[in-house]
Amino acid sequence: MAKQKETKVVRASEAQLEEVGSKKHYWYSKPGMTDTERLNYVRVTLPPGEGHDFHYHPMEEVLHILAGSAEQWVGEVKYLLGPGDALHLPKGEIHATFNCGDDLLEFIAVLVPDRVDYEGEMTIEVGAEEPWCSIRDQA
């Protein structure tokens, strides 16, 4: 019988907090933190007016909105998402998430590389490039 991997309960107080300005990322699972080889699970909070500018990941991602209102861009298409809404982003899809409401935006992001040995960047920023740097002004 194969050895069972260690089960790790991550209490809210044990989540690894990563602050980027006023944005907060609460990591619950990632390689080196839990006994996972690829699974990245993070709860994100964005104050009103804040966002994650246009970027992509060399891996699949699922976003699930828990609270607040999101202006979600997938490529050049804008969606408005609210609590309970979710979306799947294929590997390499350019996207952005902005808090377009008056309350805190809270969502879960799950990212999974397609290879266990993946060691590159998780996020590639493109928000300073056209058409991404001006697309919201044109919408």
PDB file of N, CA, C and O in Angstrom, residues 99-132:
ATOM      1  N   ASN A  99     -11.925  45.596  -8.229  1.00  0.00           N
ATOM      2  CA  ASN A  99     -13.065  45.800  -7.339  1.00  0.00           C
ATOM      3  C   ASN A  99     -13.834  47.009  -7.869  1.00  0.00           C
ATOM      4  O   ASN A  99     -13.350  48.133  -7.787  1.00  0.00           O
ATOM      5  N   CYS A 100     -15.037  46.766  -8.388  1.00  0.00           N
ATOM      6  CA  CYS A 100     -15.838  47.855  -8.964  1.00  0.00           C
ATOM      7  C   CYS A 100     -16.977  48.268  -8.035  1.00  0.00           C
ATOM      8  O   CYS A 100     -17.850  49.041  -8.424  1.00  0.00           O
ATOM      9  N   GLY A 101     -16.968  47.773  -6.795  1.00  0.00           N
ATOM     10  CA  GLY A 101     -18.028  48.099  -5.850  1.00  0.00           C
ATOM     11  C   GLY A 101     -17.548  48.991  -4.723  1.00  0.00           C
ATOM     12  O   GLY A 101     -16.409  49.471  -4.716  1.00  0.00           O
ATOM     13  N   ASP A 102     -18.438  49.179  -3.760  1.00  0.00           N
ATOM     14  CA  ASP A 102     -18.134  50.010  -2.589  1.00  0.00           C
ATOM     15  C   ASP A 102     -17.659  49.191  -1.393  1.00  0.00           C
ATOM     16  O   ASP A 102     -17.255  49.757  -0.382  1.00  0.00           O
ATOM     17  N   ASP A 103     -17.735  47.872  -1.501  1.00  0.00           N
ATOM     18  CA  ASP A 103     -17.347  46.982  -0.411  1.00  0.00           C
ATOM     19  C   ASP A 103     -16.083  46.212  -0.787  1.00  0.00           C
ATOM     20  O   ASP A 103     -15.673  46.186  -1.945  1.00  0.00           O
ATOM     21  N   LEU A 104     -15.501  45.555   0.189  1.00  0.00           N
ATOM     22  CA  LEU A 104     -14.326  44.727  -0.041  1.00  0.00           C
ATOM     23  C   LEU A 104     -14.669  43.605  -1.021  1.00  0.00           C
ATOM     24  O   LEU A 104     -15.714  42.963  -0.896  1.00  0.00           O
ATOM     25  N   LEU A 105     -13.805  43.381  -2.014  1.00  0.00           N
ATOM     26  CA  LEU A 105     -13.933  42.243  -2.918  1.00  0.00           C
ATOM     27  C   LEU A 105     -13.102  41.112  -2.348  1.00  0.00           C
ATOM     28  O   LEU A 105     -11.933  41.308  -1.997  1.00  0.00           O
ATOM     29  N   GLU A 106     -13.707  39.949  -2.237  1.00  0.00           N
ATOM     30  CA  GLU A 106     -13.015  38.777  -1.702  1.00  0.00           C
ATOM     31  C   GLU A 106     -13.246  37.617  -2.654  1.00  0.00           C
ATOM     32  O   GLU A 106     -14.374  37.346  -3.057  1.00  0.00           O
ATOM     33  N   PHE A 107     -12.160  36.948  -3.039  1.00  0.00           N
ATOM     34  CA  PHE A 107     -12.292  35.790  -3.925  1.00  0.00           C
ATOM     35  C   PHE A 107     -11.202  34.767  -3.639  1.00  0.00           C
ATOM     36  O   PHE A 107     -10.195  35.066  -2.998  1.00  0.00           O
ATOM     37  N   ILE A 108     -11.454  33.563  -4.125  1.00  0.00           N
ATOM     38  CA  ILE A 108     -10.493  32.466  -4.045  1.00  0.00           C
ATOM     39  C   ILE A 108      -9.900  32.278  -5.428  1.00  0.00           C
ATOM     40  O   ILE A 108     -10.614  32.321  -6.429  1.00  0.00           O
ATOM     41  N   ALA A 109      -8.601  32.069  -5.486  1.00  0.00           N
ATOM     42  CA  ALA A 109      -7.928  31.713  -6.734  1.00  0.00           C
ATOM     43  C   ALA A 109      -7.226  30.372  -6.522  1.00  0.00           C
ATOM     44  O   ALA A 109      -6.545  30.175  -5.513  1.00  0.00           O
ATOM     45  N   VAL A 110      -7.439  29.468  -7.451  1.00  0.00           N
ATOM     46  CA  VAL A 110      -6.781  28.165  -7.438  1.00  0.00           C
ATOM     47  C   VAL A 110      -5.964  28.074  -8.715  1.00  0.00           C
ATOM     48  O   VAL A 110      -6.509  28.232  -9.811  1.00  0.00           O
ATOM     49  N   LEU A 111      -4.669  27.870  -8.591  1.00  0.00           N
ATOM     50  CA  LEU A 111      -3.769  27.779  -9.738  1.00  0.00           C
ATOM     51  C   LEU A 111      -3.035  26.447  -9.693  1.00  0.00           C
ATOM     52  O   LEU A 111      -2.534  26.057  -8.628  1.00  0.00           O
ATOM     53  N   VAL A 112      -2.973  25.782 -10.847  1.00  0.00           N
ATOM     54  CA  VAL A 112      -2.340  24.470 -10.898  1.00  0.00           C
ATOM     55  C   VAL A 112      -1.438  24.367 -12.122  1.00  0.00           C
ATOM     56  O   VAL A 112      -1.927  24.324 -13.252  1.00  0.00           O
ATOM     57  N   PRO A 113      -0.112  24.342 -11.926  1.00  0.00           N
ATOM     58  CA  PRO A 113       0.784  24.112 -13.062  1.00  0.00           C
ATOM     59  C   PRO A 113       0.531  22.725 -13.650  1.00  0.00           C
ATOM     60  O   PRO A 113       0.111  21.812 -12.940  1.00  0.00           O
ATOM     61  N   ASP A 114       0.810  22.570 -14.943  1.00  0.00           N
ATOM     62  CA  ASP A 114       0.578  21.268 -15.574  1.00  0.00           C
ATOM     63  C   ASP A 114       1.752  20.309 -15.393  1.00  0.00           C
ATOM     64  O   ASP A 114       1.674  19.165 -15.795  1.00  0.00           O
ATOM     65  N   ARG A 115       2.840  20.786 -14.771  1.00  0.00           N
ATOM     66  CA  ARG A 115       3.996  19.928 -14.527  1.00  0.00           C
ATOM     67  C   ARG A 115       4.448  20.064 -13.079  1.00  0.00           C
ATOM     68  O   ARG A 115       4.517  21.167 -12.548  1.00  0.00           O
ATOM     69  N   VAL A 116       4.794  18.978 -12.472  1.00  0.00           N
ATOM     70  CA  VAL A 116       5.302  18.989 -11.103  1.00  0.00           C
ATOM     71  C   VAL A 116       6.615  19.757 -11.032  1.00  0.00           C
ATOM     72  O   VAL A 116       6.883  20.455 -10.061  1.00  0.00           O
ATOM     73  N   ASP A 117       7.429  19.688 -12.087  1.00  0.00           N
ATOM     74  CA  ASP A 117       8.749  20.314 -12.059  1.00  0.00           C
ATOM     75  C   ASP A 117       8.738  21.767 -12.533  1.00  0.00           C
ATOM     76  O   ASP A 117       9.785  22.352 -12.762  1.00  0.00           O
ATOM     77  N   TYR A 118       7.549  22.402 -12.648  1.00  0.00           N
ATOM     78  CA  TYR A 118       7.473  23.791 -13.101  1.00  0.00           C
ATOM     79  C   TYR A 118       8.136  24.707 -12.074  1.00  0.00           C
ATOM     80  O   TYR A 118       7.815  24.665 -10.894  1.00  0.00           O
ATOM     81  N   GLU A 119       9.074  25.533 -12.509  1.00  0.00           N
ATOM     82  CA  GLU A 119       9.792  26.430 -11.599  1.00  0.00           C
ATOM     83  C   GLU A 119       9.799  27.870 -12.073  1.00  0.00           C
ATOM     84  O   GLU A 119      10.519  28.698 -11.521  1.00  0.00           O
ATOM     85  N   GLY A 120       9.015  28.213 -13.085  1.00  0.00           N
ATOM     86  CA  GLY A 120       9.003  29.572 -13.612  1.00  0.00           C
ATOM     87  C   GLY A 120       8.130  30.500 -12.792  1.00  0.00           C
ATOM     88  O   GLY A 120       7.628  30.150 -11.721  1.00  0.00           O
ATOM     89  N   GLU A 121       7.954  31.693 -13.309  1.00  0.00           N
ATOM     90  CA  GLU A 121       7.098  32.690 -12.668  1.00  0.00           C
ATOM     91  C   GLU A 121       5.649  32.225 -12.677  1.00  0.00           C
ATOM     92  O   GLU A 121       5.183  31.650 -13.663  1.00  0.00           O
ATOM     93  N   MET A 122       4.925  32.511 -11.597  1.00  0.00           N
ATOM     94  CA  MET A 122       3.496  32.189 -11.538  1.00  0.00           C
ATOM     95  C   MET A 122       2.660  33.229 -12.257  1.00  0.00           C
ATOM     96  O   MET A 122       1.600  32.919 -12.770  1.00  0.00           O
ATOM     97  N   THR A 123       3.114  34.476 -12.257  1.00  0.00           N
ATOM     98  CA  THR A 123       2.349  35.586 -12.825  1.00  0.00           C
ATOM     99  C   THR A 123       3.242  36.408 -13.742  1.00  0.00           C
ATOM    100  O   THR A 123       4.329  36.810 -13.336  1.00  0.00           O
ATOM    101  N   ILE A 124       2.746  36.655 -14.960  1.00  0.00           N
ATOM    102  CA  ILE A 124       3.458  37.492 -15.915  1.00  0.00           C
ATOM    103  C   ILE A 124       2.600  38.734 -16.151  1.00  0.00           C
ATOM    104  O   ILE A 124       1.474  38.636 -16.657  1.00  0.00           O
ATOM    105  N   GLU A 125       3.112  39.887 -15.739  1.00  0.00           N
ATOM    106  CA  GLU A 125       2.377  41.156 -15.840  1.00  0.00           C
ATOM    107  C   GLU A 125       2.452  41.713 -17.265  1.00  0.00           C
ATOM    108  O   GLU A 125       3.528  41.726 -17.861  1.00  0.00           O
ATOM    109  N   VAL A 126       1.307  42.181 -17.794  1.00  0.00           N
ATOM    110  CA  VAL A 126       1.268  42.798 -19.126  1.00  0.00           C
ATOM    111  C   VAL A 126       0.482  44.107 -19.111  1.00  0.00           C
ATOM    112  O   VAL A 126       0.222  44.693 -20.154  1.00  0.00           O
ATOM    113  N   GLY A 127       0.092  44.577 -17.935  1.00  0.00           N
ATOM    114  CA  GLY A 127      -0.752  45.763 -17.801  1.00  0.00           C
ATOM    115  C   GLY A 127      -0.155  47.044 -18.347  1.00  0.00           C
ATOM    116  O   GLY A 127      -0.885  47.983 -18.653  1.00  0.00           O
ATOM    117  N   ALA A 128       1.159  47.121 -18.507  1.00  0.00           N
ATOM    118  CA  ALA A 128       1.791  48.324 -19.040  1.00  0.00           C
ATOM    119  C   ALA A 128       1.869  48.307 -20.567  1.00  0.00           C
ATOM    120  O   ALA A 128       2.280  49.278 -21.176  1.00  0.00           O
ATOM    121  N   GLU A 129       1.451  47.180 -21.176  1.00  0.00           N
ATOM    122  CA  GLU A 129       1.519  47.020 -22.628  1.00  0.00           C
ATOM    123  C   GLU A 129       0.157  47.303 -23.264  1.00  0.00           C
ATOM    124  O   GLU A 129      -0.882  47.156 -22.624  1.00  0.00           O
ATOM    125  N   GLU A 130       0.177  47.702 -24.544  1.00  0.00           N
ATOM    126  CA  GLU A 130      -1.074  47.849 -25.297  1.00  0.00           C
ATOM    127  C   GLU A 130      -1.532  46.473 -25.750  1.00  0.00           C
ATOM    128  O   GLU A 130      -0.696  45.609 -26.000  1.00  0.00           O
ATOM    129  N   PRO A 131      -2.821  46.228 -25.833  1.00  0.00           N
ATOM    130  CA  PRO A 131      -3.922  47.149 -25.591  1.00  0.00           C
ATOM    131  C   PRO A 131      -4.328  47.236 -24.125  1.00  0.00           C
ATOM    132  O   PRO A 131      -5.243  47.956 -23.758  1.00  0.00           O
ATOM    133  N   TRP A 132      -3.640  46.475 -23.266  1.00  0.00           N
ATOM    134  CA  TRP A 132      -4.076  46.294 -21.881  1.00  0.00           C
ATOM    135  C   TRP A 132      -4.017  47.573 -21.053  1.00  0.00           C
ATOM    136  O   TRP A 132      -4.849  47.794 -20.178  1.00  0.00           O
TER     137      TRP A 132
END
